[in-house]
mmCIF file of N, CA and C in Angstrom:
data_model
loop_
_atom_site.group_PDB
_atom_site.id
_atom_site.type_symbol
_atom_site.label_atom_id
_atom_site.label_comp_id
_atom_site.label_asym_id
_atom_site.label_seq_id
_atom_site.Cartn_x
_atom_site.Cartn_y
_atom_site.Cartn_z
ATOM 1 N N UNK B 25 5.257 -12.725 8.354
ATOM 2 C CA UNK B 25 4.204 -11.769 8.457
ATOM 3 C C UNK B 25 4.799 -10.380 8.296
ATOM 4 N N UNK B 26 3.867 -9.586 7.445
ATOM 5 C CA UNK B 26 4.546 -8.040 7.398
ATOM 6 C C UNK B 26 4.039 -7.615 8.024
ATOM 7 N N UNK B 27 4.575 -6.730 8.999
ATOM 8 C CA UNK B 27 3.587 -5.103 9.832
ATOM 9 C C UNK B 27 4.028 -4.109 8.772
ATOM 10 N N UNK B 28 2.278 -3.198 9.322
ATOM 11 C CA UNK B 28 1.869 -2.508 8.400
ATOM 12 C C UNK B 28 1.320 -1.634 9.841
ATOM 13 N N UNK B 29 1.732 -0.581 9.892
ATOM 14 C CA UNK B 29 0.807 0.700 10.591
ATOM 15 C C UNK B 29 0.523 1.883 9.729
ATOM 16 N N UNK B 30 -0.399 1.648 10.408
ATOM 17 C CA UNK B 30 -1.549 3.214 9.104
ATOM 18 C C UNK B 30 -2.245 4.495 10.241
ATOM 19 N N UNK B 31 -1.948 5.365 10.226
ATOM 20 C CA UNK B 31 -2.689 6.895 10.903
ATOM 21 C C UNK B 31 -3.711 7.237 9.742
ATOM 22 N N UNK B 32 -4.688 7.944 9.777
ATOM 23 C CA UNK B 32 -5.171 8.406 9.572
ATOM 24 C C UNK B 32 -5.679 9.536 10.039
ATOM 25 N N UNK B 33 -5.475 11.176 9.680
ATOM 26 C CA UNK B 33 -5.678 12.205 10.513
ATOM 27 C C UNK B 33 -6.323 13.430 9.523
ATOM 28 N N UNK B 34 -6.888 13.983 10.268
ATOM 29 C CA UNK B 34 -8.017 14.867 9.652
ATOM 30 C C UNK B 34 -6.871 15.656 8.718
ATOM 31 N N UNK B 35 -7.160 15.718 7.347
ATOM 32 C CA UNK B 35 -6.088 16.641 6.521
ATOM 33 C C UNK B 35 -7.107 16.753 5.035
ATOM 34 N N UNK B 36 -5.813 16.988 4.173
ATOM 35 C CA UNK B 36 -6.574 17.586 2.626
ATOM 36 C C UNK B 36 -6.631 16.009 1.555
ATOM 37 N N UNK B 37 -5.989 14.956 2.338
ATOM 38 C CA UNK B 37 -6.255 14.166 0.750
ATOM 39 C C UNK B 37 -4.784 13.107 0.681
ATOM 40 N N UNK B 38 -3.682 14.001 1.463
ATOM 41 C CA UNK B 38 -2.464 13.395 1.022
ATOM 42 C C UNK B 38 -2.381 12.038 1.864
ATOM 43 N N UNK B 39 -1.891 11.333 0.702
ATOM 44 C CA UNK B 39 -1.407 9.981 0.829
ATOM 45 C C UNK B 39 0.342 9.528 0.574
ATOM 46 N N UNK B 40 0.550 9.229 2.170
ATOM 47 C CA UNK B 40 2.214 9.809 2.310
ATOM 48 C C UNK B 40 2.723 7.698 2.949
ATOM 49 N N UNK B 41 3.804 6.948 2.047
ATOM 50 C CA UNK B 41 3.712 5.840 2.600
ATOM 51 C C UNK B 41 5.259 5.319 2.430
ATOM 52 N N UNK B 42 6.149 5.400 3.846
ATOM 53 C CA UNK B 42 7.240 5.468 4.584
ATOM 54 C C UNK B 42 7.973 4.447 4.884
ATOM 55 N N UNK B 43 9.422 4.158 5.021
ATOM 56 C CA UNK B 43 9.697 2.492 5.322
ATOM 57 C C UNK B 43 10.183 2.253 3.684
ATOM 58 N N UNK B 44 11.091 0.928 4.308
ATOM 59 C CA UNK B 44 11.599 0.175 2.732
ATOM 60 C C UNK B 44 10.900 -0.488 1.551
ATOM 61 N N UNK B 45 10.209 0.497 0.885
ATOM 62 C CA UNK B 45 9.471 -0.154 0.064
ATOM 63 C C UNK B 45 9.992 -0.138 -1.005
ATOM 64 N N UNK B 46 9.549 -1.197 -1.908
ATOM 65 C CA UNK B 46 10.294 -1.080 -3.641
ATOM 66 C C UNK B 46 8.866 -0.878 -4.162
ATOM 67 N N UNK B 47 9.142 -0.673 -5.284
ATOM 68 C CA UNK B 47 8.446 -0.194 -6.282
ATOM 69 C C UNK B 47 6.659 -1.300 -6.443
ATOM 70 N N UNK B 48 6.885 -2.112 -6.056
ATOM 71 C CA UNK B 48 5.829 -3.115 -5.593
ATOM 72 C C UNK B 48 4.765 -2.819 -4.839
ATOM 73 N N UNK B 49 5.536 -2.535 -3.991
ATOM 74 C CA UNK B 49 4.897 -2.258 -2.565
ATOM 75 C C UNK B 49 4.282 -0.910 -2.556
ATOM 76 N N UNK B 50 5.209 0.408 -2.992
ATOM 77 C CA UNK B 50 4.650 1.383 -3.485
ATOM 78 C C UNK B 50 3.438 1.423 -4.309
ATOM 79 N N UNK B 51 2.893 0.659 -5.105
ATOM 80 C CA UNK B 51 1.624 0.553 -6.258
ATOM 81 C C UNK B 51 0.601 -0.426 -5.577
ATOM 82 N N UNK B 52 1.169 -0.967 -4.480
ATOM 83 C CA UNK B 52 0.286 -1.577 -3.662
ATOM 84 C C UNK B 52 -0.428 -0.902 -2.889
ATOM 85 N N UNK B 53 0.399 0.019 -2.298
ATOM 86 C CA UNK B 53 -0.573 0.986 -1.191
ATOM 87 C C UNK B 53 -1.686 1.536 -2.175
ATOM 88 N N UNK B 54 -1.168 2.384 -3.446
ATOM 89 C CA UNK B 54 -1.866 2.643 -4.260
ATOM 90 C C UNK B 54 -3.193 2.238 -4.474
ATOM 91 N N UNK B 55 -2.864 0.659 -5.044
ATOM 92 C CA UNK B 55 -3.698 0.155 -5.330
ATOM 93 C C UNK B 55 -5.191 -0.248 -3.988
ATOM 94 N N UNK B 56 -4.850 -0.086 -2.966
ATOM 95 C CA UNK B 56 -5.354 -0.572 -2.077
ATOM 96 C C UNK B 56 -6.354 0.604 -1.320
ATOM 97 N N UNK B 57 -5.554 2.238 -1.827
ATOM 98 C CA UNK B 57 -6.192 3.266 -1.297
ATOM 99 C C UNK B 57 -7.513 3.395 -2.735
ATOM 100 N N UNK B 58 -7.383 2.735 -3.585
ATOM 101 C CA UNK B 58 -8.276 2.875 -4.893
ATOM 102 C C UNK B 58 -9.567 1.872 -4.353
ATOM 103 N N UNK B 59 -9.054 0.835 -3.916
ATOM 104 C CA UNK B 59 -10.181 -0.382 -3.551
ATOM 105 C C UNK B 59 -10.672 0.117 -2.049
ATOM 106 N N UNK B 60 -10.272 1.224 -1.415
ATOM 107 C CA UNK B 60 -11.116 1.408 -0.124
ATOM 108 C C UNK B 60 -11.713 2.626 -0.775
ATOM 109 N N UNK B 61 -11.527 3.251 -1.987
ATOM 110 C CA UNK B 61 -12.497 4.369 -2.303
ATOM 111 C C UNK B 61 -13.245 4.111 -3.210
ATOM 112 N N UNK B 62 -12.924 3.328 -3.795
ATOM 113 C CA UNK B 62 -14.135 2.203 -4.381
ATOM 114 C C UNK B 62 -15.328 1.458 -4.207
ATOM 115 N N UNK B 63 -15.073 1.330 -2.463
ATOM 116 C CA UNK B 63 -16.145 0.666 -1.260
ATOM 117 C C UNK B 63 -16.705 1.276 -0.509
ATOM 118 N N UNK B 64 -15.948 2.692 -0.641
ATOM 119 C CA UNK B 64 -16.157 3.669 0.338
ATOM 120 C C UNK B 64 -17.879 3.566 0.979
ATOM 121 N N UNK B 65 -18.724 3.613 0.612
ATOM 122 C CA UNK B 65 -20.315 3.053 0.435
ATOM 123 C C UNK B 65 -20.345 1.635 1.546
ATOM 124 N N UNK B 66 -19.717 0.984 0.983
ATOM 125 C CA UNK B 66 -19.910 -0.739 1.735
ATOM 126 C C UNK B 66 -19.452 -0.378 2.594
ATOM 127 N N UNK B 67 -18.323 0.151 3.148
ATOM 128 C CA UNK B 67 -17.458 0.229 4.235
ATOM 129 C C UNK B 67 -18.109 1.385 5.165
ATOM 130 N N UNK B 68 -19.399 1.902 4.926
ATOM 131 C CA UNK B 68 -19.460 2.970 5.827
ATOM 132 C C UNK B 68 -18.819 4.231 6.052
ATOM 133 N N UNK B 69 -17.587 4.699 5.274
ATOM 134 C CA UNK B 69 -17.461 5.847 4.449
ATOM 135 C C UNK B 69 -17.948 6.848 4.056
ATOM 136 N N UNK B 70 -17.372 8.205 4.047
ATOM 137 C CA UNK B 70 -18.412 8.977 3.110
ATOM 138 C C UNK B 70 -17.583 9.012 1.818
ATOM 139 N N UNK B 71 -18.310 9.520 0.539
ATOM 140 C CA UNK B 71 -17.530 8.837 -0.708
ATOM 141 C C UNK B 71 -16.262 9.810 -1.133
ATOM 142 N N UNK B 72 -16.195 10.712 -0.469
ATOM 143 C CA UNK B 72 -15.175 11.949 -0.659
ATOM 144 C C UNK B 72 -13.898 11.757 0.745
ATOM 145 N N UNK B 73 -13.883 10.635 1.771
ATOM 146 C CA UNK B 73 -13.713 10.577 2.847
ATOM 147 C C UNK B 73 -12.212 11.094 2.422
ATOM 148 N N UNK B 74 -11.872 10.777 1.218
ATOM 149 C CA UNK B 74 -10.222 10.532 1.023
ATOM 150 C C UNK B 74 -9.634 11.729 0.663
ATOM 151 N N UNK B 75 -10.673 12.856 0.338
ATOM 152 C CA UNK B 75 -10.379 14.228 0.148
ATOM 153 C C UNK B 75 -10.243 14.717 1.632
ATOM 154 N N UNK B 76 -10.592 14.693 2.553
ATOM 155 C CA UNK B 76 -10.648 15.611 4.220
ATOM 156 C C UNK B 76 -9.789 15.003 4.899
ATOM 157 N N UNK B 77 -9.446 13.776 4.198
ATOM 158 C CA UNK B 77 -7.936 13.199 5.640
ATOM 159 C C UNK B 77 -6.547 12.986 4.989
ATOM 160 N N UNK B 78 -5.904 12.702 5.988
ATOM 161 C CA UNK B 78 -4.347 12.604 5.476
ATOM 162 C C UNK B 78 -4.076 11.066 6.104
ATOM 163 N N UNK B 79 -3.513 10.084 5.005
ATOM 164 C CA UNK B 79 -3.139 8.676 5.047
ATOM 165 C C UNK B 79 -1.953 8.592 5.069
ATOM 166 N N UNK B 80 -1.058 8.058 6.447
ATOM 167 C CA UNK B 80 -0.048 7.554 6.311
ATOM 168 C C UNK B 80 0.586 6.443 6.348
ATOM 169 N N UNK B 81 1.154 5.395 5.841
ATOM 170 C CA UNK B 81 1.187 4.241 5.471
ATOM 171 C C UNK B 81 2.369 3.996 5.617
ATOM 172 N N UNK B 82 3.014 3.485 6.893
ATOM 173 C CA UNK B 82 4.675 2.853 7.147
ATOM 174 C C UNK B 82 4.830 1.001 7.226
ATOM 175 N N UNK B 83 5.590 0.915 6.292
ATOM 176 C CA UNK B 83 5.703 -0.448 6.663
ATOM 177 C C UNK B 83 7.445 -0.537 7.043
ATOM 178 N N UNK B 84 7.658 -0.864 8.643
ATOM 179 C CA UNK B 84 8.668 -0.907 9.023
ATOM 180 C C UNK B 84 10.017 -2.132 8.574
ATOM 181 N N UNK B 85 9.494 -3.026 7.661
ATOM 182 C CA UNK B 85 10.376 -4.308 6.835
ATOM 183 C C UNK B 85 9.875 -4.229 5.763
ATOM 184 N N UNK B 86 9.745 -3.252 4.828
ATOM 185 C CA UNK B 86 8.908 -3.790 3.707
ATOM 186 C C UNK B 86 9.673 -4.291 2.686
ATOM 187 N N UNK B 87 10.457 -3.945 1.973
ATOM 188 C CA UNK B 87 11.274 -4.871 0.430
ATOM 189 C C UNK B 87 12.319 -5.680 1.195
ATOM 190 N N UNK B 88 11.985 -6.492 0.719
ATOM 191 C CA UNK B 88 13.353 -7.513 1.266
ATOM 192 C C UNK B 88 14.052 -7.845 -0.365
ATOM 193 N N UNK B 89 15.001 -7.402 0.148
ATOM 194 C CA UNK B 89 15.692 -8.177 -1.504
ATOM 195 C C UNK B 89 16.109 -9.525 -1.844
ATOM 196 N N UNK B 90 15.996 -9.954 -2.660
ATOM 197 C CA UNK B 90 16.474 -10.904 -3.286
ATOM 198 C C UNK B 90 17.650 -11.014 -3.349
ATOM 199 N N UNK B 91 18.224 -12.431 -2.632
ATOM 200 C CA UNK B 91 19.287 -12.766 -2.391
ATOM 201 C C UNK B 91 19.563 -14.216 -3.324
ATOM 202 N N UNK B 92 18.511 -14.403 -3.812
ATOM 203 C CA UNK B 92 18.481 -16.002 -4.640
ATOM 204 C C UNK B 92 19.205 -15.217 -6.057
ATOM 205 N N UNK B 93 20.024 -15.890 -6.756
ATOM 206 C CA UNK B 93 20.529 -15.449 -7.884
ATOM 207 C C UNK B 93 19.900 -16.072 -8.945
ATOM 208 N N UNK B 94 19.003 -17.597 -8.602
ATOM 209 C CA UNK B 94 18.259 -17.500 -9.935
ATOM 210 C C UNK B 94 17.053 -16.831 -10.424
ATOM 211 N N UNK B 95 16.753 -16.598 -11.706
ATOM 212 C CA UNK B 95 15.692 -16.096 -12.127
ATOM 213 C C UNK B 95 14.554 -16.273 -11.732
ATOM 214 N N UNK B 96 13.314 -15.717 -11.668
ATOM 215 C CA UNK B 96 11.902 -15.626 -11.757
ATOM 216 C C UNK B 96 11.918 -16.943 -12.656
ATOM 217 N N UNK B 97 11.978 -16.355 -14.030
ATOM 218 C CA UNK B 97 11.526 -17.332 -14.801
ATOM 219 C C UNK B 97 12.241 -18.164 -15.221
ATOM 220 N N UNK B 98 12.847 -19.182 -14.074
ATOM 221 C CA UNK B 98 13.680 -20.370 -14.036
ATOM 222 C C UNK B 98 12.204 -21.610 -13.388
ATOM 223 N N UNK B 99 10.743 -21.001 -13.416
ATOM 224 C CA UNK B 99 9.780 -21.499 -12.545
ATOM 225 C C UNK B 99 9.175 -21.654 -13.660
ATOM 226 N N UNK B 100 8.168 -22.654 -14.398
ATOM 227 C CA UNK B 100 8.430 -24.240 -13.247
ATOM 228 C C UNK B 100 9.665 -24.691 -13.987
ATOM 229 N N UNK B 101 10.102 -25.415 -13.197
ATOM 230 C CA UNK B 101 11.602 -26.511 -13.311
ATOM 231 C C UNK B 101 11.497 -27.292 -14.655
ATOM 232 N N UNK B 102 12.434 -27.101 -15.619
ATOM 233 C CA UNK B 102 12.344 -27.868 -16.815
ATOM 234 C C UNK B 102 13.000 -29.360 -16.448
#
């Protein structure tokens, strides 16, 4: 299981996200602050909510590296 803690505090917009992340994980937060402003409506939101606050996003274990030396695409098994 990953932990994930998130603040949210009255600010201008910035989206600031802390901890060992790789490049993955980075486009994830991304991606994830796009799909809550996307819903913003469903979720009870106002649709600008992401302009008046400041998002901070730490994940205290986040990239674990790869320690397996074979490839990705050694899958599926010939």
């Amino acid at each position: 299981m990953l932990t994930i803690e998130a603040a949210v505090v009255n600010g201008k917009g910035k989206l600031t996200h802390t901890g060992q992340l790789g490049e993955v994980m980075q486009e994830s937060i991304q991606a994830a602050m796009t799909v809550v402003r996307s819903r913003s409506a469903l979720l009870g939101l106002d649709v600008d909510f992401y302009q008046k606050a400041d998002v901070h996003i730490h994940v205290p274990e986040g990239a674990t590296p790869k320690t397996d030396p074979a490839p990705a695409s050694a899958w599926p098994p010939h």
